[in-house]
Coordinates of C-alpha atoms and ligand atoms in Angstrom, one line a residue:
X790 CA 146.8 102.5 64.4
X791 CA 149.8 100.5 65.7
X792 CA 151.5 103.5 67.4
X793 CA 148.6 103.8 69.8
X794 CA 149.4 100.5 71.4
X795 CA 151.0 100.8 74.8
X796 CA 154.7 99.6 74.6
X797 CA 156.3 97.9 77.6
X798 CA 159.9 98.7 78.2
X799 CA 162.4 95.9 78.7
X800 CA 165.4 96.0 81.1
X801 CA 168.8 95.1 79.8
X802 CA 170.6 91.9 80.8
X803 CA 173.9 91.7 82.6
X804 CA 176.4 89.8 80.6
X805 CA 180.0 88.8 81.2
X806 CA 181.9 88.2 78.0
X807 CA 184.2 85.1 77.8
X808 CA 187.2 87.5 78.2
X809 CA 185.7 88.8 81.5
X810 CA 184.1 92.1 80.5
X811 CA 180.8 92.9 82.3
X812 CA 178.2 95.0 80.5
X813 CA 174.5 95.6 80.2
X814 CA 173.1 94.1 77.0
X815 CA 169.8 95.7 75.7
X816 CA 167.4 92.9 74.8
X817 CA 164.3 94.8 73.7
X818 CA 163.4 96.0 70.2
X819 CA 164.8 99.5 69.7
X820 CA 161.9 101.7 68.5
X821 CA 161.6 105.4 69.0
X822 CA 164.6 105.5 71.4
X823 CA 163.1 102.9 73.8
X824 CA 163.9 99.2 74.2
X825 CA 160.5 97.6 74.2
X826 CA 158.8 94.2 74.3
X827 CA 157.7 92.7 71.0
X828 CA 154.0 92.3 70.2
X829 CA 154.8 88.7 69.0
X830 CA 155.4 87.6 72.6
X831 CA 158.4 85.7 71.2
X832 CA 162.2 85.9 71.7
X833 CA 165.3 84.9 69.8
X834 CA 167.9 82.7 71.5
X835 CA 171.3 84.1 71.0
X836 CA 174.0 81.4 70.9
X837 CA 177.8 81.7 71.3
X838 CA 178.9 79.5 68.3
X839 CA 182.2 78.5 69.9
X840 CA 180.4 76.9 72.9
X841 CA 176.9 76.3 71.5
X842 CA 175.6 77.8 74.7
X843 CA 172.8 80.4 74.9
X844 CA 174.1 83.7 76.0
X845 CA 170.8 85.6 76.3
X846 CA 167.4 85.9 74.6
X847 CA 166.3 89.1 72.8
X848 CA 162.8 90.2 71.8
X849 CA 161.7 89.0 68.4
X850 CA 159.6 91.5 66.4
X851 CA 156.3 90.9 64.7
X852 CA 155.1 92.6 61.6
X853 CA 153.1 94.9 63.8
X854 CA 156.3 96.0 65.5
X855 CA 157.8 96.8 62.2
X856 CA 154.8 98.9 61.3
X857 CA 155.2 100.8 64.5
X858 CA 158.9 101.3 63.9
X859 CA 158.2 102.6 60.3
X860 CA 155.6 105.0 61.7
X861 CA 158.2 106.4 64.2
X862 CA 160.9 106.5 61.5
X863 CA 158.5 108.4 59.2
X864 CA 157.6 110.9 61.9
X865 CA 161.3 111.4 62.6
X866 CA 162.0 111.9 58.9
X867 CA 159.2 114.5 58.7
X868 CA 160.5 116.4 61.7
X869 CA 163.6 118.4 61.2
X870 CA 165.9 115.4 60.8
X871 CA 165.8 115.4 57.0
X872 CA 165.9 119.1 56.5
X873 CA 168.3 120.4 59.2
X874 CA 171.8 121.6 58.5
X875 CA 173.6 118.4 57.6
X876 CA 176.5 119.3 59.8
X877 CA 174.3 118.8 62.8
X878 CA 173.6 115.2 61.6
X879 CA 177.3 114.8 61.1
X880 CA 178.0 115.9 64.7
X881 CA 175.8 113.0 66.0
X882 CA 177.7 110.6 63.8
X883 CA 181.1 111.9 64.9
X884 CA 180.0 111.5 68.6
X885 CA 178.8 108.0 67.9
X886 CA 182.2 107.1 66.3
X887 CA 184.0 108.5 69.4
X888 CA 181.8 106.5 71.7
X889 CA 182.4 103.3 69.7
X890 CA 186.1 104.1 69.9
X891 CA 185.9 104.5 73.7
X892 CA 184.2 101.1 74.1
X893 CA 186.0 99.3 71.3
X894 CA 187.3 96.4 73.3
X895 CA 183.9 95.7 74.7
X896 CA 182.2 96.0 71.3
X897 CA 184.8 93.7 69.7
X898 CA 184.3 91.2 72.5
X899 CA 180.5 91.2 72.0
X900 CA 181.1 90.6 68.3
X901 CA 183.4 87.6 68.9
X902 CA 180.9 86.2 71.4
X903 CA 177.9 86.6 69.1
X904 CA 179.5 85.8 65.8
X905 CA 182.4 83.4 66.7
X906 CA 185.1 85.4 64.9
X907 CA 188.6 85.7 66.3
X908 CA 189.0 88.6 68.6
X909 CA 191.8 90.2 66.6
X910 CA 189.6 90.2 63.6
X911 CA 186.7 91.7 65.6
X912 CA 189.0 94.5 66.7
X913 CA 189.8 95.2 63.1
X914 CA 186.1 95.2 62.2
X915 CA 185.5 97.8 64.9
X916 CA 188.3 100.0 63.7
X917 CA 186.7 99.9 60.2
X918 CA 183.4 100.8 61.7
X919 CA 184.8 103.8 63.6
X920 CA 186.5 105.0 60.5
X921 CA 183.5 104.4 58.3
X922 CA 181.1 106.3 60.5
X923 CA 183.6 109.3 60.4
X924 CA 184.0 109.0 56.6
X925 CA 180.2 108.9 56.1
X926 CA 179.7 111.9 58.5
X927 CA 182.3 113.8 56.5
X928 CA 180.2 113.6 53.4
X929 CA 177.0 115.0 55.1
X930 CA 177.5 118.5 53.8
X931 CA 179.1 117.5 50.5
X932 CA 176.1 115.5 49.2
X933 CA 175.4 118.4 46.8
X934 CA 173.8 118.9 43.4
X935 CA 175.2 120.8 40.5
X936 CA 174.4 123.7 38.3
X937 CA 173.7 123.2 34.6
X938 CA 174.3 125.9 32.1
X939 CA 171.6 126.0 29.3
X940 CA 172.1 129.6 28.2
X941 CA 171.3 133.0 29.7
X942 CA 167.6 132.7 30.0
X943 CA 167.6 129.9 32.6
X944 CA 169.1 128.9 35.8
X945 CA 169.2 125.1 36.4
X946 CA 170.4 123.3 39.4
X947 CA 169.9 119.9 41.1
X948 CA 169.4 119.1 44.7
X949 CA 170.2 115.7 46.3
X950 CA 167.5 114.9 48.8
X951 CA 167.1 112.0 51.3
X952 CA 164.7 109.3 50.1
X953 CA 162.7 108.8 53.4
X954 CA 162.4 105.8 55.6
X955 CA 165.0 103.1 54.7
X956 CA 164.6 99.4 55.5
X957 CA 167.9 97.6 56.0
X958 CA 168.4 93.9 56.3
X959 CA 171.8 92.6 57.2
X960 CA 173.6 89.2 57.6
X961 CA 175.5 87.5 60.5
X962 CA 179.0 87.5 59.1
X963 CA 180.0 91.1 60.0
X964 CA 177.1 92.1 62.3
X965 CA 178.4 95.5 63.3
X966 CA 180.3 96.4 60.1
X967 CA 177.3 95.7 57.9
X968 CA 175.2 97.8 60.2
X969 CA 177.6 100.7 60.0
X970 CA 177.7 100.5 56.2
X971 CA 173.9 100.8 56.2
X972 CA 173.1 103.2 59.0
X973 CA 175.9 105.8 58.7
X974 CA 175.4 106.9 55.1
X975 CA 171.6 106.8 55.5
X976 CA 171.7 109.2 58.4
X977 CA 174.4 111.4 56.9
X978 CA 172.1 112.0 54.0
X979 CA 169.0 112.8 56.2
X980 CA 167.1 109.5 56.0
X981 CA 165.7 107.5 59.0
X982 CA 166.1 103.7 59.3
X983 CA 164.5 100.5 60.4
X984 CA 167.2 97.8 60.5
X985 CA 166.8 94.1 60.9
X986 CA 169.9 92.3 62.1
X987 CA 170.4 88.6 61.2
X988 CA 168.7 86.3 63.8
X989 CA 171.9 84.6 65.0
X990 CA 173.6 88.0 65.7
X991 CA 171.5 90.8 67.1
X992 CA 173.7 91.8 70.1
X993 CA 175.9 94.6 68.7
X994 CA 173.0 96.0 66.8
X995 CA 171.1 96.5 70.0
X996 CA 174.2 97.7 71.9
X997 CA 174.8 100.2 69.1
X998 CA 171.2 101.4 69.4
X999 CA 171.9 102.2 73.1
X1000 CA 174.9 104.3 71.9
X1001 CA 172.7 106.2 69.4
X1002 CA 170.4 107.1 72.2
X1003 CA 173.4 108.1 74.4
X1004 CA 174.7 110.6 71.9
X1005 CA 171.2 112.1 71.5
X1006 CA 170.2 111.0 68.1
X1007 CA 166.5 112.0 68.0
X1008 CA 163.8 109.3 68.7
X1009 CA 162.7 107.4 65.6
X1010 CA 165.8 108.1 63.5
X1011 CA 167.3 104.7 64.2
X1012 CA 165.1 101.7 64.9
X1013 CA 166.4 98.1 65.3
X1014 CA 164.0 95.2 65.0
X1015 CA 165.5 91.7 65.4
X1016 CA 163.2 88.9 64.2
X1017 CA 162.8 86.3 61.5
X1018 CA 163.6 87.2 57.9
X1019 CA 160.5 85.5 56.6
X1020 CA 158.2 87.8 58.6
X1021 CA 160.1 90.9 59.8
X1022 CA 162.4 91.0 56.7
X1023 CA 159.4 90.4 54.5
X1024 CA 157.3 93.2 56.1
X1025 CA 160.2 95.6 55.6
X1026 CA 160.6 94.6 51.9
X1027 CA 156.8 95.0 51.2
X1028 CA 156.2 98.1 53.4
X1029 CA 154.4 100.8 51.5
X1030 CA 156.0 103.6 53.5
X1031 CA 159.6 102.4 53.2
X1032 CA 161.2 104.1 50.2
X1033 CA 164.5 102.1 49.9
X1034 CA 165.6 98.7 51.0
X1035 CA 169.3 97.7 51.4
X1036 CA 170.0 94.0 51.7
X1037 CA 173.2 92.0 52.3
X1038 CA 172.9 88.3 52.2
X1039 CA 172.2 85.4 49.9
X1040 CA 171.4 85.7 46.2
X1041 CA 168.3 83.7 46.7
X1042 CA 166.8 86.1 49.2
X1043 CA 168.1 89.1 47.4
X1044 CA 166.2 88.1 44.2
X1045 CA 163.0 87.7 46.2
X1046 CA 163.5 91.1 47.8
X1047 CA 164.0 92.8 44.4
X1048 CA 160.7 91.3 43.1
X1049 CA 158.7 92.2 46.2
X1050 CA 160.2 95.7 46.5
X1051 CA 159.1 96.3 42.9
X1052 CA 155.6 94.8 43.4
X1053 CA 154.9 96.7 46.6
X1054 CA 155.8 100.3 45.9
X1055 CA 158.8 100.3 43.6
X1056 CA 161.1 101.2 46.4
X1057 CA 164.8 101.7 45.6
X1058 CA 166.8 98.5 46.1
X1059 CA 170.5 97.8 46.7
X1060 CA 171.7 94.3 46.9
X1061 CA 175.0 93.0 48.2
X1062 CA 174.9 89.2 47.6
X1063 CA 176.9 86.1 47.3
X1064 CA 180.2 85.5 45.5
X1065 CA 182.6 82.9 44.2
X1066 CA 185.5 85.2 43.7
X1067 CA 188.7 84.2 41.7
X1068 CA 192.1 84.9 43.2
X1069 CA 194.8 84.6 40.5
X1070 CA 198.4 83.8 41.1
X1071 CA 200.8 84.4 38.2
X1072 CA 204.1 82.7 37.6
X1073 CA 206.0 85.8 38.7
X1074 CA 204.2 86.3 42.0
X1075 CA 206.2 86.7 45.1
X1076 CA 205.1 83.7 47.2
X1077 CA 206.1 85.3 50.5
X1078 CA 203.5 88.0 49.9
X1079 CA 201.1 85.8 48.1
X1080 CA 200.6 83.1 50.8
X1081 CA 199.2 85.5 53.5
X1082 CA 197.1 87.2 50.8
X1083 CA 195.6 83.8 49.8
X1084 CA 194.9 83.1 53.5
X1085 CA 193.2 86.5 54.0
X1086 CA 191.2 85.7 50.9
X1087 CA 189.7 82.5 52.1
X1088 CA 190.3 81.9 55.8
X1089 CA 189.7 85.3 57.3
X1090 CA 186.4 85.2 59.2
X1091 CA 186.5 81.5 58.6
X1092 CA 185.7 82.1 54.9
X1093 CA 182.3 83.7 55.7
X1094 CA 182.9 86.8 53.6
X1095 CA 180.9 87.5 50.5
X1096 CA 184.0 88.5 48.6
X1097 CA 186.1 85.5 49.8
X1098 CA 188.7 84.4 47.2
X1099 CA 187.2 80.9 47.1
X1100 CA 188.6 79.9 43.7
X1101 CA 192.3 80.1 43.4
X1102 CA 193.7 80.0 39.9
X1103 CA 197.5 79.4 39.7
X1104 CA 199.6 79.7 36.5
X1105 CA 201.2 76.4 35.5
X1106 CA 204.8 77.4 36.1
X1107 CA 204.3 78.0 39.8
X1108 CA 201.5 75.5 40.5
X1109 CA 203.5 72.7 42.1
X1110 CA 205.5 75.1 44.2
X1111 CA 202.4 76.9 45.4
X1112 CA 200.7 73.7 46.4
X1113 CA 203.6 72.6 48.6
X1114 CA 204.2 76.0 50.2
X1115 CA 200.5 76.8 50.7
X1116 CA 199.9 73.5 52.5
X1117 CA 203.0 74.1 54.8
X1118 CA 202.0 77.7 55.4
X1119 CA 198.4 76.8 56.4
X1120 CA 199.4 73.9 58.6
X1121 CA 202.0 75.9 60.4
X1122 CA 200.2 79.2 60.8
X1123 CA 196.4 78.9 60.8
X1124 CA 195.3 77.8 64.2
X1125 CA 191.6 77.2 64.7
X1126 CA 189.7 77.4 68.0
X1127 CA 188.2 79.8 70.6
X1128 CA 187.9 83.3 69.3
X1129 CA 189.2 84.5 72.7
X1130 CA 192.5 82.5 72.5
X1131 CA 194.6 85.1 70.7
X1132 CA 196.8 82.5 69.1
X1133 CA 193.9 81.4 66.9
X1134 CA 193.5 83.0 63.5
X1135 CA 190.2 81.3 62.8
X1136 CA 187.2 81.2 65.2
X1137 CA 183.9 79.4 64.9
X1138 CA 181.4 79.2 62.0
X1139 CA 178.5 81.4 63.0
X1140 CA 175.7 78.9 63.2
X1141 CA 174.8 75.2 63.0
X1142 CA 173.1 75.5 59.7
X1143 CA 176.1 77.2 58.0
X1144 CA 178.4 74.6 59.7
X1145 CA 176.3 71.8 58.2
X1146 CA 176.3 73.4 54.8
X1147 CA 180.1 73.7 54.8
X1148 CA 180.7 70.1 56.0
X1149 CA 178.2 68.9 53.3
X1150 CA 180.2 70.8 50.6
X1151 CA 183.4 69.1 51.9
X1152 CA 181.8 65.7 51.3
X1153 CA 180.5 66.8 47.9
X1154 CA 184.0 67.8 46.9
X1155 CA 185.4 64.4 47.9
X1156 CA 182.6 62.6 46.1
X1157 CA 183.2 64.8 43.0
X1158 CA 186.8 63.5 43.0
X1159 CA 188.7 66.6 44.1
X1160 CA 191.9 66.0 46.1
X1161 CA 192.3 67.4 49.6
X1162 CA 195.6 69.3 50.0
X1163 CA 194.9 70.0 53.7
X1164 CA 191.9 70.0 56.1
X1165 CA 188.5 68.5 55.3
X1166 CA 187.5 67.9 58.9
X1167 CA 185.8 69.6 61.8
X1168 CA 187.9 70.6 64.9
X1169 CA 186.7 69.2 68.2
X1170 CA 183.2 68.1 68.9
X1171 CA 181.8 71.3 70.6
X1172 CA 181.5 74.6 68.8
X1173 CA 181.3 75.0 65.0
X1174 CA 185.0 74.8 64.1
X1175 CA 186.2 73.7 60.6
X1176 CA 189.8 73.1 59.6
X1177 CA 191.0 75.3 56.7
X1178 CA 190.3 73.1 53.7
X1179 CA 192.0 73.2 50.3
X1180 CA 190.9 71.1 47.3
X1181 CA 193.2 70.9 44.3
X1182 CA 193.1 69.2 40.9
X1183 CA 189.5 70.3 40.5
X1184 CA 187.5 70.6 37.3
X1185 CA 185.6 73.7 36.6
X1186 CA 182.2 71.9 36.4
X1187 CA 182.4 70.7 40.0
X1188 CA 179.8 72.1 42.4
X1189 CA 182.6 73.1 44.9
X1190 CA 184.0 75.3 42.1
X1191 CA 180.6 76.7 41.0
X1192 CA 178.6 77.3 44.2
X1193 CA 179.2 79.6 47.1
X1194 CA 180.2 77.6 50.1
X1195 CA 180.7 80.5 52.6
X1196 CA 183.2 78.8 54.7
X1197 CA 187.0 78.0 55.0
X1198 CA 187.0 75.9 51.8
X1199 CA 188.9 76.8 48.7
X1200 CA 189.6 75.2 45.3
X1201 CA 192.8 75.5 43.3
X1202 CA 192.9 75.2 39.5
X1203 CA 195.7 75.6 37.0
X1204 CA 195.8 78.0 34.1
X1205 CA 198.2 78.6 31.2
X1206 CA 198.2 82.3 30.2
X1207 CA 196.3 85.5 30.8
X1208 CA 193.6 84.7 28.3
X1209 CA 193.0 81.2 29.6
X1210 CA 193.1 82.3 33.3
X1211 CA 190.8 85.3 32.8
X1212 CA 188.3 83.1 31.0
X1213 CA 188.2 80.6 33.9
X1214 CA 188.0 83.4 36.5
X1215 CA 185.1 85.1 34.7
X1216 CA 183.2 81.8 34.2
X1217 CA 180.8 82.5 37.1
X1218 CA 177.4 83.9 37.7
X1219 CA 178.9 86.0 40.5
X1220 CA 181.1 89.1 40.2
X1221 CA 181.9 90.5 43.6
X1222 CA 185.7 90.4 44.3
X1223 CA 188.8 89.2 42.4
X1224 CA 192.5 89.1 43.2
X1225 CA 195.7 89.2 41.2
X1226 CA 199.1 88.2 42.6
X1227 CA 201.9 89.4 40.3
X1228 CA 205.1 91.5 40.3
X1229 CA 204.4 92.6 36.8
X1230 CA 202.6 96.0 36.5
X1231 CA 201.3 95.3 33.0
X1232 CA 199.8 92.0 34.0
X1233 CA 198.2 93.6 37.0
X1234 CA 196.6 96.4 35.0
X1235 CA 195.7 94.3 32.0
X1236 CA 194.0 91.6 34.1
X1237 CA 192.3 94.2 36.4
X1238 CA 190.5 95.5 33.3
X1239 CA 189.4 92.1 32.1
X1240 CA 188.1 90.7 35.4
X1241 CA 184.3 91.0 35.8
X1242 CA 184.1 92.0 39.5
X1243 CA 183.0 95.0 41.7
X1244 CA 186.5 95.0 43.4
X1245 CA 189.8 93.9 42.1
X1246 CA 192.6 93.5 44.7
X1247 CA 196.2 93.4 43.5
X1248 CA 198.8 92.0 45.8
X1249 CA 196.3 92.2 48.7
X1250 CA 192.9 90.7 49.3
X1251 CA 189.8 91.3 51.4
X1252 CA 191.4 94.7 52.1
X1253 CA 188.6 97.2 52.7
X1254 CA 188.8 101.0 53.2
X1255 CA 186.0 103.2 54.2
X1256 CA 186.6 105.6 51.3
X1257 CA 186.6 102.9 48.6
X1258 CA 183.3 101.8 47.2
X1259 CA 182.3 98.1 47.5
X1260 CA 179.6 96.1 45.7
X1261 CA 179.1 93.6 42.9
X1262 CA 178.1 92.9 39.3
X1263 CA 176.1 90.0 37.8
X1264 CA 174.3 87.9 40.4
X1265 CA 176.4 89.4 43.2
X1266 CA 174.0 92.3 43.2
X1267 CA 173.9 96.0 42.4
X1268 CA 174.5 99.3 44.2
X1269 CA 177.6 100.4 46.1
X1270 CA 178.4 100.8 49.7
X1271 CA 181.0 103.2 51.2
X1272 CA 182.9 105.8 49.2
X1273 CA 180.8 108.6 47.8
X1274 CA 179.0 106.2 45.6
X1275 CA 176.8 105.0 48.4
X1276 CA 174.9 108.3 48.4
X1277 CA 173.4 107.3 45.0
X1278 CA 171.3 104.9 47.0
X1279 CA 170.4 107.2 49.9
X1280 CA 169.4 110.2 47.9
X1281 CA 167.1 111.2 45.1
X1282 CA 167.8 114.0 42.5
X1283 CA 165.5 117.0 42.2
X1284 CA 166.1 119.3 39.2
X1285 CA 165.1 123.0 39.5
X1286 CA 164.8 124.9 36.2
X1287 CA 164.1 128.6 36.5
X1288 CA 163.1 130.8 33.6
X1289 CA 164.4 134.3 33.8
X1290 CA 162.4 137.3 32.5
Ligands
NAP2454 P1 170.1 85.0 54.2 O1 169.0 84.0 54.4 O2 170.2 85.7 52.9 O3 169.9 86.1 55.4 C1 170.4 87.4 55.3 C2 169.4 88.3 56.0 O4 168.2 88.3 55.3 C3 169.1 87.9 57.4 O5 168.9 89.1 58.2 C4 167.8 87.1 57.3 O6 167.1 87.0 58.4 C5 167.1 87.9 56.2 N1 166.1 87.2 55.5 C6 165.9 85.9 55.4 N2 164.8 85.6 54.7 C7 164.3 86.8 54.3 C8 163.1 87.2 53.6 N3 162.3 86.2 53.0 N4 162.9 88.5 53.4 C9 163.7 89.4 53.9 N5 164.8 89.1 54.7 C10 165.1 87.8 54.8 O7 171.4 84.3 54.5 P2 171.7 83.1 55.5 O8 170.5 82.2 55.6 O9 172.0 83.7 56.8 O10 172.9 82.4 54.8 C11 172.7 81.6 53.7 C12 173.7 81.9 52.6 O11 173.8 83.3 52.3 C13 175.2 81.6 53.1 O12 175.5 80.3 53.0 C14 175.9 82.5 52.1 O13 176.1 81.9 50.9 C15 175.0 83.7 51.9 N6 175.4 84.9 52.7 C16 176.0 85.9 52.1 C17 176.4 87.0 52.8 C18 177.0 88.2 52.2 O14 177.7 88.9 52.9 N7 176.8 88.5 50.9 C19 176.1 87.0 54.2 C20 175.5 86.0 54.8 C21 175.2 84.9 54.1 P3 167.2 85.7 59.4 O15 168.6 85.8 60.0 O16 166.1 86.0 60.4 O17 167.0 84.5 58.6
MG2455 MG1 168.4 82.2 55.5

């Protein structure tokens, strides 16, 4: 059995972040509250995408390591973790949120170094993480069932119970935030977890693991196993003892996970996948408010957000004015460069492969005959920086309008009226986010009802709150994160029906 193998502990590495903070970075797999060497004998090189330099190497798990982590998570689940007073579990989470808050500048700096995102944005991510852990903890003792009246001869009630060991696979665009959206509700509900961070961005996941240990979360409750998706991710997906898998990433991998999760042991699945979200601007929109919303829609996190407003639809009466003012606004305000230079709004693209994908789509757009309003080029020759890029006068069949680019590239199309605009916005296989810019309340409400999306933002965009559920429809996936809705995924309903004599 895997758990009988002797595990070698691994020392942390001393790192100085680009803004001069010194800390100890754990580099081992985090299993059963120890940082240990991988059985694979392999490591992952972690690169700073703004310099293309290797920051550190971390252990890269094998399938055997995943099996060991699952054994430990199962043992922790079967101990008192899943059955204890939920307020005790909440207390650990509140302590964890406090510790993240105490170290927030360091944690934001690790995020910027690992992911490439602007430090101001990373700070915002960490605030959301702190808030979300507290919101999830607050639900711990409120994940209740209900009583059902079927007449005087019976008592019926339901219990909401944790599902067991949860496998969680997350992407590189919001390494810590995605982790918090997965781990906090799972733990609040009494589950234990085995989480795989994305290979380019394992640093905050391992640092967070050290905080879990520091606040005293029992061994085996949280396990973090960096390693390749095709082996470590696949072992999680197929594992017979894992009862639920949560995935955020591409639609292609999400589809594969749904099939394998079903074939292995019919584990529960939640999928938060890609998008090609429409952001609609109506003739009566207030451009002063609209321009920053459009920017947040597509250039925040360098466009590497699943809900990015990557298709802008503009009503014909305001189209020309919007083109001129959007170009001016971007060129004057959106600086690109080092995440640690605080005048930069946009940092680096997370990895070379994503950078190449984005640059390739920019060429495709030009070949398809779309016109470039601004951008279209990389910035500098070191680090993965891309100038904010806007294509206009596009046609709806172009690949740059249909396919997710996942970068700072947006298309602008013109529409006539609500009906026409909504038809264009909904003409997508995705359904994650959508945006409406209008000063007319009827337009806002009417169009919100018609758009096929998991979230509709009105006069704001990419604006997340820990208490508001997030997720998609169509090929953007299923299941919800945050809010109270997330507990659907992390619990199972037991009905108790008692006959009275
Ligand atoms: P991805 O391949 O879907 O990766 C997401 C996560 O899944 C990573 O942890 C990855 O591990 C893991 N994974 C990969 N193959 C797997 C498999 N066969 N079984 C189980 N897990 C597996 O995404 P990507 O390659 O990083 O990016 C590709 C595209 O996905 C992007 O261009 C973008 O369109 C989309 N994307 C969407 C989101 C989102 O938030 N919805 C986030 C990131 C990317 P490794 O890192 O080890 O490969
Ligand atoms: Mg991939």
